[in-house]
Amino acid sequence: MDPWIAAVVTIIGAATPLLYAALGELVAERSGVLNLGVEGMMLVGAVTGFAVTATTGTAWLGIPAAALAGTLMALLFAVLTLTLLANQVATGLALTIFGIGLSALIGSGFVGRPVPQLPTLPIPILSAIPVLGPILFDHDVLIYLSFVMTALVAWFLARSRAGLVLRAVGENDEAAHGLGHGVVKVRYAAVLFGGLMAGLGGAFLSVSYTPMWIEQMTAGRGWIALALVVFAAWRPWRVLVGAYLFGGVTIFQLQAQGLGLLPVPSQVLSMLPYLATILVLVVSSLGPWRRRLNAPACLGRPFRATR
Amino acid sequence: MKLSRRHLLGTAAAGSALAALPAASARAQSPLKVGFVYVGPKGDNGWSFRHDVARLAVEEALGDKVETRYVENVPEGPDAERVIRQLAATGQGLIYTTSFGFMNPTLKVAKQFPDVKFEHATGYVTTPNVAVYNARFYEGRSVIGTMAAMMSKKGVAGYIGSVPIPEVVMGIDAFTLAAQKVNPDFRTVVVWVNSWHDPGKEADAAKALFDQGVDIIAQHTDSAAPLQVAEQRGLYGFGQAADQSAFAPEGQLTAIVDNWGPYYIKRTQEVIDGTWETHDVWYGLKEGMVSLAPYGPAVPPDVAAAADKVKAGIIDGSYQPFGGPIMDQSGAKRVAEGETIPDGDLLKLDWYVKGVQA
């Protein structure tokens, strides 16, 4: 394979867990809920996916189990913040810390155990196309699904009625409530979807990308996903681009080191995605840009129906 | 095992209320409490995992003469001091602090608990109740460097580095020097991931190196992820800290295995016997603190024989991993013919030998 194509394929792999987690968080945030527990949900998804795959011998059970585990973590968060109206920031941080501990507990018997790698499923004919074939049509099921989910989320938010309601809830919960929409119900659904996607992102790491379980193997990807949502200005296609950009910077700096061409210390490039996010945050706090950046107006605000 | 002091006293009091005799005999047999402090999760399958394996070996070997406790995921800083003090205050007679960054907290607590013995891994300061121990992992790197040079068709190895501390630099240099004894033009390409514990990124680095045409890799990070990549691509690598052949049955040529168990058993027994004394040791292949996993199926007999020869040479002292002449990256001679790098300088090593690209 051409080294450039190989590099692009590697970037897609590096970006996929970010893409899953960030897409899920994006939907939750568009409904007005800030869930900082992404890292914890990813870890619990990763360990559950691995444990079920290792126990049953098939990733076809492990992947749905990971999605379910992420959803359950999100349910815990939703009950605390939406029903009991706990502070979202504190609860999200607690969810991450809880997830680190819980995943270590579940995974303690699975360290050092291998599972078979998720097979790649080249799509007939299409995968033989030069350049585009290996880049788009020669992956495992979780990578294909990440493409599909991006398109689905983008369509859902922009074109569907339910997506419109979800955005309305995130922009003005009182008005949506006044129109008769169940604000809390919509937010529950959005948060649970966020957990499901984080669980899948975790499973991609533990079942497909590096099929193993070691504690805290997500290594901060949940936090990068949170930054990515801001970087992408809460838009699904930009999350896709941002995820590949963040993944690309990592791979680029590793490649450049290998070629001996890196002009600056590797740490400088490692921090570029975060610098970019800070830049976006700074710009987004400047008046004229605020509206265009499209942060949900009710983000992080608890909602209690007045009547 | 979680057994609090209050619980112990309570049981003793209850025992003496019923019958005075058992309390006294229970006291005579009371096991030595041994504490372990780990910097990472014991489930990392690498550094902390190997220390925990050794802890279990101590329990296995010494049975009810010891009672072990461990604290994992302890950050190197003020928290470490609290953890170590807590262990000392709750009756541990011997405490292993298993990371370089625990040095100052260990020394501080040791001063306040002169009757407790401390064993600090990879440090350099000893006191009457603080001993230090370290392993010459670079000796293992000489062996795998020899194998890499014999098995690479391109004369280049990829090397995934964690962070450029002397321990890691030493490994890269030993690996490259050994490889150059086989192939004088051998090069080592280092890619830093700036982390000890990020399997995804380690896999990314391995992919980047293989994509660039490297056909063999070594790593100084904790996970088996680079080996998995090697396995997928039908190429080769070496395990780190533990035998990782389960993840790469074909791809792992051998692994450098940290083997703390025999040392921990010996030192724990010495505390029980009352013969423990402080020391500063740096053990290697000879003492068994560093060992190599069985060769993988892809290792041809001549490579295995050469590796065995290097291993035997290091053990009997005829093979010097850092024997001169050694040039640095700029080509300047740093170690003259017939000389070697003294241990003190090795522990501060901050330069790469010729042929390293880092």
XYZ file of C-alpha atoms in Angstrom:
665
model
C 0.000 0.000 0.000
C 1.100 3.531 -0.748
C 2.419 5.054 2.499
C 0.079 8.035 2.115
C -2.959 5.824 1.843
C -1.721 3.741 4.769
C -1.398 6.940 6.802
C -4.958 7.996 5.964
C -6.270 4.572 6.962
C -4.389 4.875 10.262
C -5.870 8.328 10.826
C -9.391 6.972 10.357
C -8.715 4.337 13.001
C -7.230 6.852 15.441
C -10.187 9.197 14.926
C -13.046 6.708 15.185
C -13.323 6.516 19.002
C -13.287 10.325 19.105
C -15.967 10.474 16.432
C -18.328 8.133 18.293
C -17.929 9.822 21.636
C -18.162 13.344 20.217
C -21.258 12.613 18.102
C -23.042 11.249 21.157
C -22.015 14.200 23.297
C -23.070 16.575 20.541
C -26.630 15.229 20.590
C -26.766 15.464 24.397
C -25.439 19.032 24.316
C -27.808 20.093 21.546
C -30.632 19.084 23.896
C -29.083 21.335 26.535
C -27.296 18.778 28.721
C -23.577 18.956 29.382
C -22.291 15.497 30.304
C -18.637 15.558 31.322
C -18.749 11.834 32.029
C -17.786 10.794 28.482
C -14.453 9.300 29.560
C -16.154 7.215 32.233
C -18.868 5.995 29.859
C -16.248 5.095 27.244
C -14.247 3.091 29.767
C -17.251 1.152 30.982
C -18.201 0.516 27.356
C -14.654 -0.606 26.560
C -14.414 -3.043 29.452
C -17.919 -4.433 28.929
C -17.326 -4.906 25.214
C -14.062 -6.667 25.935
C -15.397 -8.810 28.780
C -18.427 -9.993 26.829
C -16.346 -10.657 23.717
C -13.762 -12.589 25.736
C -16.428 -14.594 27.594
C -18.726 -15.417 24.690
C -16.026 -15.487 22.042
C -17.871 -13.168 19.702
C -17.713 -9.427 19.223
C -21.270 -9.528 17.864
C -22.398 -9.800 21.476
C -19.608 -7.652 22.881
C -20.378 -4.567 20.798
C -24.102 -4.362 21.684
C -23.197 -5.046 25.325
C -20.776 -2.096 25.237
C -23.494 0.145 23.808
C -25.866 -1.003 26.538
C -23.275 -0.441 29.271
C -22.613 3.100 28.040
C -26.363 3.719 27.961
C -26.757 2.525 31.551
C -23.989 4.864 32.695
C -25.790 7.683 30.925
C -29.049 6.648 32.568
C -27.422 7.089 35.959
C -26.315 10.567 34.913
C -29.778 11.388 33.539
C -31.579 10.329 36.718
C -29.232 12.443 38.828
C -29.261 15.572 36.694
C -32.668 15.553 34.966
C -34.908 13.995 37.596
C -33.062 14.922 40.773
C -31.670 18.160 39.247
C -28.100 17.627 40.471
C -25.454 19.960 39.087
C -24.469 18.688 35.624
C -20.784 19.589 35.806
C -20.202 17.964 39.178
C -22.257 14.897 38.255
C -20.416 14.486 34.957
C -17.025 14.638 36.655
C -18.228 12.141 39.238
C -19.439 9.855 36.428
C -15.956 9.850 34.887
C -14.288 9.015 38.187
C -16.907 6.367 38.880
C -16.399 4.916 35.402
C -12.630 4.654 35.901
C -13.143 2.683 39.105
C -16.027 0.544 37.868
C -14.243 -0.407 34.655
C -11.116 -1.388 36.614
C -13.269 -3.560 38.867
C -15.070 -5.288 36.002
C -11.847 -5.685 34.061
C -9.631 -7.036 36.840
C -9.982 -10.613 35.607
C -9.449 -9.718 31.964
C -6.009 -8.100 32.006
C -3.515 -9.887 29.774
C -6.184 -11.871 27.934
C -6.326 -11.650 24.160
C -9.475 -11.710 22.048
C -9.626 -12.228 18.300
C -9.498 -8.960 16.383
C -12.736 -7.714 14.864
C -12.456 -8.822 11.222
C -12.256 -6.274 8.435
C -15.078 -6.585 5.952
C -13.941 -5.288 2.571
C -16.965 -4.270 0.521
C -16.895 -6.244 -2.746
C -16.028 -4.275 -5.880
C -15.912 -0.907 -4.081
C -12.853 -1.884 -2.029
C -10.941 -2.555 -5.255
C -11.199 1.083 -6.365
C -7.719 2.602 -6.245
C -7.103 5.093 -3.392
C -10.758 5.421 -2.318
C -11.190 1.662 -1.915
C -8.734 1.119 0.934
C -9.662 4.458 2.514
C -13.440 4.054 2.577
C -14.409 0.455 1.877
C -11.917 -1.811 3.622
C -12.707 -1.515 7.336
C -14.361 -3.341 10.197
C -18.016 -2.930 11.032
C -17.467 -0.278 13.722
C -15.754 2.088 11.303
C -18.508 1.726 8.700
C -21.048 2.300 11.445
C -19.268 5.520 12.454
C -19.725 6.876 8.910
C -23.399 5.896 8.972
C -23.984 7.395 12.413
C -22.478 10.733 11.365
C -24.856 10.934 8.431
C -27.791 9.832 10.575
C -27.120 12.358 13.313
C -26.648 15.142 10.770
C -29.886 14.235 9.021
C -31.755 13.817 12.308
C -30.770 17.192 13.689
C -31.182 19.179 10.497
C -34.076 17.485 8.714
C -36.278 15.512 11.080
C -39.108 16.828 13.201
C -37.809 15.063 16.293
C -34.429 16.689 15.691
C -36.097 20.070 15.517
C -37.811 19.436 18.851
C -34.492 18.352 20.363
C -32.818 21.543 19.203
C -35.724 23.631 20.476
C -35.364 22.002 23.891
C -31.687 22.881 23.897
C -32.200 26.447 22.737
C -35.187 27.431 24.842
C -36.524 24.849 27.234
C -39.299 27.083 28.601
C -40.693 27.775 25.135
C -40.478 24.106 24.134
C -42.260 23.199 27.337
C -44.884 25.832 26.593
C -45.503 24.225 23.203
C -46.201 20.956 24.943
C -42.923 19.139 24.320
C -41.630 16.945 27.112
C -38.318 18.664 27.837
C -37.131 16.089 30.350
C -38.134 13.167 28.129
C -36.265 14.598 25.153
C -33.189 15.215 27.286
C -33.323 11.694 28.688
C -33.316 10.313 25.160
C -30.444 12.571 24.083
C -28.309 11.727 27.125
C -28.924 7.989 26.698
C -27.910 8.243 23.040
C -24.722 9.987 24.184
C -23.973 7.065 26.493
C -24.645 4.536 23.755
C -22.217 6.261 21.414
C -19.541 6.623 24.103
C -19.928 2.913 24.819
C -19.383 2.125 21.142
C -16.332 4.406 21.055
C -14.884 2.513 24.009
C -15.667 -0.831 22.409
C -13.894 0.229 19.236
C -10.701 0.612 21.287
C -10.967 -2.611 23.286
C -12.369 -4.901 20.599
C -11.121 -3.525 17.303
C -8.248 -1.058 17.476
C -6.142 -2.611 20.236
C -8.026 -5.771 21.211
C -7.095 -5.923 24.904
C -8.203 -4.545 28.207
C -5.932 -2.483 30.372
C -7.130 0.002 32.933
C -7.784 3.530 31.707
C -7.040 2.474 28.154
C -9.085 5.342 26.726
C -6.258 7.601 27.962
C -8.187 10.864 27.853
C -10.068 10.366 24.581
C -13.336 11.212 26.342
C -11.957 14.634 27.185
C -10.738 15.170 23.639
C -14.246 14.305 22.438
C -15.667 17.016 24.683
C -13.235 19.534 23.247
C -14.098 18.320 19.774
C -17.789 19.167 20.211
C -16.865 22.763 21.000
C -14.282 22.822 18.217
C -16.945 21.646 15.776
C -19.376 24.313 16.935
C -22.009 21.645 17.691
C -22.333 20.501 14.065
C -22.130 16.785 13.137
C -20.172 17.046 9.880
C -17.689 19.351 11.530
C -17.297 16.756 14.293
C -16.337 14.279 11.583
C -13.801 16.683 10.088
C -12.537 17.668 13.541
C -12.114 14.046 14.624
C -10.040 13.277 11.526
C -8.105 16.480 12.044
C -7.351 15.652 15.699
C -6.483 12.070 14.739
C -4.487 13.377 11.794
C -2.343 15.658 13.923
C -1.407 12.685 16.127
C -0.539 10.459 13.206
C 1.243 13.249 11.372
C 3.539 13.934 14.301
C 4.311 10.230 14.737
C 5.044 9.904 11.013
C 7.181 13.023 11.016
C 9.181 11.681 13.955
C 9.733 8.421 12.114
C 11.021 10.279 9.067
C 13.164 12.519 11.258
C 11.439 15.564 9.791
C 9.817 16.990 12.877
C 11.130 20.538 13.229
C 9.672 21.089 16.723
C 9.510 18.860 19.812
C 6.772 16.244 19.439
C 4.983 17.610 22.505
C 4.218 20.823 20.629
C 2.221 18.984 17.995
C 0.527 16.850 20.640
C -0.979 19.972 22.148
C -2.155 21.501 18.848
C -5.720 20.107 19.034
C -6.142 21.628 22.469
C -4.722 24.953 21.358
C -7.194 24.938 18.477
C -10.032 24.245 20.903
C -8.956 27.067 23.186
C -8.824 29.341 20.162
C -12.359 28.381 19.198
C -13.515 28.999 22.772
C -11.901 32.428 22.804
C -13.417 33.354 19.465
C -16.780 32.004 20.525
C -16.850 34.290 23.544
C -16.388 37.345 21.328
C -19.763 38.992 20.727
C -20.205 38.971 16.945
C -19.177 35.329 16.551
C -21.320 34.037 19.327
C -24.447 33.331 17.340
C -22.618 31.734 14.462
C -20.916 29.298 16.803
C -24.285 28.060 17.700
C -23.743 26.887 21.289
C -27.100 25.648 22.611
C -28.516 28.480 24.709
C -29.704 26.218 27.528
C -26.502 24.170 27.735
C -25.931 22.980 31.283
C -29.032 24.693 32.694
C -31.295 22.497 34.823
C -34.953 22.522 33.844
C -37.870 22.341 36.213
C -41.339 22.557 34.733
C -43.092 25.532 36.270
C -46.558 24.258 35.644
C -6.414 -7.844 52.955
C -8.147 -5.113 54.845
C -7.614 -5.653 58.553
C -7.725 -2.530 60.634
C -5.812 -1.959 63.820
C -9.025 -1.477 65.752
C -10.268 -4.824 64.535
C -7.079 -6.513 65.625
C -7.165 -4.945 69.092
C -10.847 -5.785 69.440
C -10.253 -9.427 68.647
C -7.328 -9.579 71.017
C -9.376 -8.021 73.818
C -12.260 -10.400 73.250
C -9.845 -13.312 73.200
C -8.228 -12.373 76.468
C -11.614 -11.884 78.106
C -12.544 -15.462 77.275
C -9.165 -17.026 77.897
C -5.931 -15.212 78.512
C -3.716 -17.765 76.787
C -4.633 -17.586 73.037
C -4.048 -13.850 72.859
C -0.394 -14.246 73.775
C 0.288 -17.008 71.277
C -1.534 -15.158 68.486
C 0.771 -12.260 69.117
C 3.875 -14.401 68.826
C 2.829 -15.659 65.395
C 1.579 -12.356 64.077
C 2.574 -12.099 60.426
C 4.801 -9.410 59.005
C 2.673 -6.814 57.292
C 4.121 -5.811 53.946
C 2.870 -2.811 51.996
C 3.263 -2.113 48.261
C 2.748 1.228 46.563
C 2.136 1.186 42.789
C 2.266 4.185 40.502
C -0.145 2.705 37.958
C -3.082 0.350 38.000
C -2.049 -3.199 38.827
C -3.998 -4.144 35.741
C -1.638 -2.330 33.369
C -0.086 -5.621 32.274
C 3.251 -3.846 32.489
C 5.254 -2.168 35.239
C 2.810 -2.162 38.150
C 1.398 -5.524 37.083
C 4.849 -7.097 37.370
C 5.282 -5.694 40.881
C 1.940 -7.145 41.841
C 2.921 -10.520 40.426
C 5.952 -10.325 42.726
C 3.734 -9.417 45.671
C 1.668 -12.536 45.051
C 4.905 -14.530 44.799
C 5.846 -13.256 48.270
C 2.462 -14.397 49.636
C 2.863 -17.750 47.943
C 6.413 -18.313 49.183
C 6.067 -17.068 52.737
C 2.462 -18.080 53.371
C 1.035 -17.003 56.716
C 4.297 -15.427 57.795
C 3.276 -12.345 55.795
C 0.225 -10.287 55.168
C 0.439 -8.007 52.137
C -1.447 -4.887 51.210
C -1.139 -2.714 48.155
C -2.242 0.714 47.031
C -2.402 1.248 43.278
C -2.660 4.328 41.077
C -0.717 6.487 43.497
C 0.391 9.754 41.870
C 3.997 10.781 42.377
C 3.602 13.756 44.705
C 2.022 14.744 48.011
C -0.557 11.935 47.753
C 2.236 9.402 47.748
C 3.477 10.677 51.090
C 0.023 10.299 52.629
C -0.321 6.770 51.288
C 3.122 5.709 52.508
C 2.580 7.288 55.923
C -0.784 5.581 56.219
C 0.829 2.210 55.465
C 3.599 2.829 57.998
C 1.148 4.000 60.653
C -1.096 0.960 60.266
C 1.565 -1.527 61.203
C 3.383 -2.461 58.019
C 6.886 -3.609 58.876
C 8.165 -3.395 55.304
C 7.021 -1.127 52.498
C 7.948 -1.347 48.814
C 7.548 1.942 46.968
C 7.821 0.955 43.345
C 8.392 4.102 41.343
C 11.224 6.584 40.983
C 8.989 9.522 41.884
C 8.223 8.054 45.304
C 11.772 8.790 46.433
C 11.273 11.961 48.473
C 7.983 10.868 50.077
C 9.605 7.544 51.021
C 12.619 9.242 52.588
C 10.422 11.649 54.510
C 8.154 8.994 55.966
C 11.097 6.660 56.648
C 12.620 9.298 58.885
C 9.484 9.364 61.028
C 9.213 5.559 61.234
C 12.753 4.314 61.938
C 11.516 0.807 62.810
C 9.808 0.293 59.470
C 11.931 -0.924 56.560
C 11.513 0.682 53.165
C 12.505 -0.608 49.735
C 12.449 2.035 47.020
C 12.642 0.945 43.385
C 14.914 2.786 40.935
C 15.993 5.477 43.386
C 19.488 6.471 44.440
C 19.341 7.545 48.100
C 19.771 5.026 50.908
C 19.379 5.561 54.650
C 19.586 3.002 57.485
C 15.967 1.972 56.874
C 15.608 2.786 53.159
C 17.185 0.415 50.656
C 17.094 0.978 46.903
C 16.968 -1.574 44.137
C 16.855 -1.344 40.384
C 17.082 -3.651 37.417
C 19.497 -3.462 34.496
C 16.815 -3.644 31.843
C 19.329 -2.444 29.276
C 20.983 -5.861 29.460
C 17.809 -7.316 27.994
C 17.908 -4.608 25.328
C 21.366 -5.777 24.269
C 19.914 -9.212 23.630
C 16.927 -7.978 21.612
C 19.124 -5.507 19.711
C 21.266 -8.418 18.579
C 18.179 -10.301 17.438
C 16.694 -7.253 15.688
C 19.843 -6.692 13.652
C 19.947 -10.333 12.571
C 16.275 -10.460 11.624
C 15.702 -7.051 10.008
C 16.075 -7.100 6.230
C 16.297 -3.321 6.103
C 18.865 -2.729 8.819
C 16.504 -0.358 10.619
C 14.418 -0.834 13.740
C 11.537 1.328 14.906
C 11.599 2.099 18.608
C 8.544 3.418 20.406
C 9.659 5.554 23.324
C 7.576 6.761 26.241
C 9.413 9.742 27.702
C 13.112 10.588 27.246
C 14.390 9.876 30.769
C 17.824 8.215 31.309
C 16.211 4.801 31.812
C 14.682 4.962 28.335
C 17.702 6.588 26.651
C 19.881 3.835 28.131
C 17.636 1.211 26.547
C 17.726 2.836 23.129
C 21.516 3.123 23.232
C 22.068 -0.445 24.462
C 19.699 -1.767 21.791
C 21.445 0.156 19.017
C 24.987 -0.676 20.157
C 24.166 -4.377 20.282
C 22.559 -4.226 16.842
C 25.616 -2.464 15.413
C 27.852 -5.290 16.634
C 25.937 -7.422 14.121
C 25.439 -4.788 11.412
C 27.665 -1.687 11.784
C 25.265 0.416 9.689
C 22.211 -0.461 11.761
C 19.900 2.461 12.561
C 17.229 2.927 15.237
C 14.342 5.270 14.497
C 12.699 6.504 17.695
C 9.125 7.736 17.851
C 8.039 9.271 21.149
C 4.434 8.897 22.262
C 4.945 10.993 25.418
C 2.951 8.584 27.521
C 3.522 5.307 29.357
C -0.013 4.173 29.108
C -1.988 4.843 25.934
C -2.423 1.642 23.916
C -4.189 3.446 21.068
C -1.318 5.847 20.565
C 1.277 3.091 20.884
C -0.553 1.244 18.113
C -0.619 4.460 16.049
C 3.138 4.816 16.459
C 3.730 1.201 15.444
C 1.552 1.688 12.360
C 3.398 4.884 11.430
C 6.750 3.077 11.669
C 5.587 0.039 9.681
C 3.951 2.304 7.080
C 7.368 3.854 6.560
C 8.905 0.494 5.797
C 10.423 -0.490 9.132
C 10.211 -4.280 9.501
C 10.962 -4.731 13.209
C 10.040 -2.701 16.287
C 10.922 -2.496 19.944
C 9.078 -0.472 22.538
C 9.579 1.116 25.910
C 5.930 1.681 26.743
C 3.663 -0.523 28.777
C 1.091 -2.159 26.554
C 1.127 -4.976 24.024
C -0.536 -2.752 21.397
C 2.573 -2.359 19.169
C 3.016 -6.133 19.142
C -0.599 -6.593 18.064
C 0.088 -4.331 15.099
C 3.210 -6.355 14.265
C 1.170 -9.545 14.447
C -1.496 -8.166 12.091
C 1.120 -7.184 9.556
C 3.147 -10.373 9.771
C 6.145 -8.445 11.142
C 8.067 -8.667 14.391
C 8.558 -6.973 17.700
C 9.538 -7.523 21.320
C 7.436 -7.631 24.472
C 7.988 -5.183 27.291
C 7.912 -5.848 31.057
C 5.875 -9.039 30.699
C 5.651 -11.951 28.271
C 3.078 -10.621 25.816
C 3.058 -13.577 23.444
C -0.667 -14.107 24.088
C -1.236 -10.931 22.056
C 1.243 -11.779 19.314
C 1.990 -15.515 19.189
C 3.990 -15.132 15.961
C 4.992 -11.480 16.202
C 6.737 -11.539 19.583
C 10.335 -12.691 19.139
C 10.954 -12.517 22.875
C 10.147 -10.140 25.713
C 12.168 -8.421 28.395
C 10.507 -9.563 31.604
C 10.755 -7.718 34.912
C 11.189 -10.327 37.572
C 10.978 -8.779 41.040
C 9.666 -11.866 42.851
C 12.927 -13.523 44.005
C 14.243 -10.206 45.332
C 11.024 -9.418 47.196
C 10.898 -12.876 48.740
C 14.529 -12.663 49.864
C 14.208 -9.184 51.368
C 10.902 -9.937 53.066
C 12.399 -13.067 54.610
C 15.323 -10.971 55.847
C 12.964 -8.620 57.667
C 11.217 -11.605 59.272
C 14.605 -13.019 60.336
C 15.847 -9.654 61.528
C 18.839 -9.711 59.161
C 17.652 -6.960 56.785
C 20.188 -4.245 56.067
C 20.022 -1.288 53.779
C 21.757 -1.492 50.392
C 21.786 -0.091 46.890
C 21.623 -2.820 44.272
C 21.283 -2.841 40.521
C 20.572 -6.389 39.450
C 20.326 -7.740 35.928
C 20.267 -10.932 33.930
C 22.829 -12.506 36.265
C 20.662 -12.194 39.363
C 17.499 -12.956 37.393
C 15.800 -9.620 38.046
C 15.766 -9.164 34.275
C 14.889 -12.189 32.210
C 13.826 -12.992 28.681
C 10.634 -14.719 27.616
C 10.975 -17.913 25.549
C 11.849 -17.225 21.914
C 8.911 -17.079 19.529
C 8.413 -19.571 16.688
C 9.774 -17.095 14.125
C 13.241 -16.965 15.696
C 15.680 -19.043 13.587
C 18.176 -21.234 15.450
C 21.186 -19.046 14.582
C 19.457 -15.945 15.998
C 18.476 -17.815 19.135
C 22.057 -19.032 19.512
C 23.438 -15.497 19.078
C 20.944 -14.149 21.614
C 21.885 -16.867 24.087
C 25.537 -16.021 23.563
C 24.979 -12.341 24.362
C 22.952 -13.304 27.416
C 25.681 -15.666 28.632
C 28.326 -13.032 27.906
C 26.504 -10.426 29.985
C 26.101 -12.905 32.827
C 29.792 -13.889 32.881
C 30.946 -10.329 32.243
C 32.623 -10.944 28.867
C 30.006 -8.892 26.959
C 29.858 -5.208 27.907
C 26.612 -3.555 26.718
C 28.329 -0.165 26.921
C 31.862 -1.207 26.009
C 33.814 1.369 23.958
C 34.474 2.716 21.467
C 31.120 4.539 21.441
C 30.364 7.553 19.255
C 27.442 9.851 19.871
C 25.018 11.101 17.217
C 27.409 13.819 16.076
C 30.161 11.234 15.582
C 32.229 12.467 18.533
C 33.867 9.721 20.552
C 32.294 9.526 24.001
C 33.734 6.271 25.300
C 37.237 5.091 24.401
C 38.193 1.595 23.332
C 38.413 -0.786 26.278
C 36.407 1.484 28.553
C 32.758 1.375 29.532
C 30.197 3.847 30.844
C 30.294 3.781 34.665
C 26.994 3.138 36.475
C 26.849 6.672 37.839
C 26.965 8.174 34.339
C 24.582 5.563 32.994
C 21.914 6.672 35.457
C 22.178 10.209 34.069
C 22.552 9.212 30.419
C 21.188 11.927 28.130
C 22.827 11.354 24.750
C 22.193 8.962 21.908
C 24.769 6.819 20.176
C 25.523 7.081 16.479
C 22.792 5.549 14.367
C 19.918 6.664 16.585
C 17.416 9.019 15.047
C 15.458 10.628 17.870
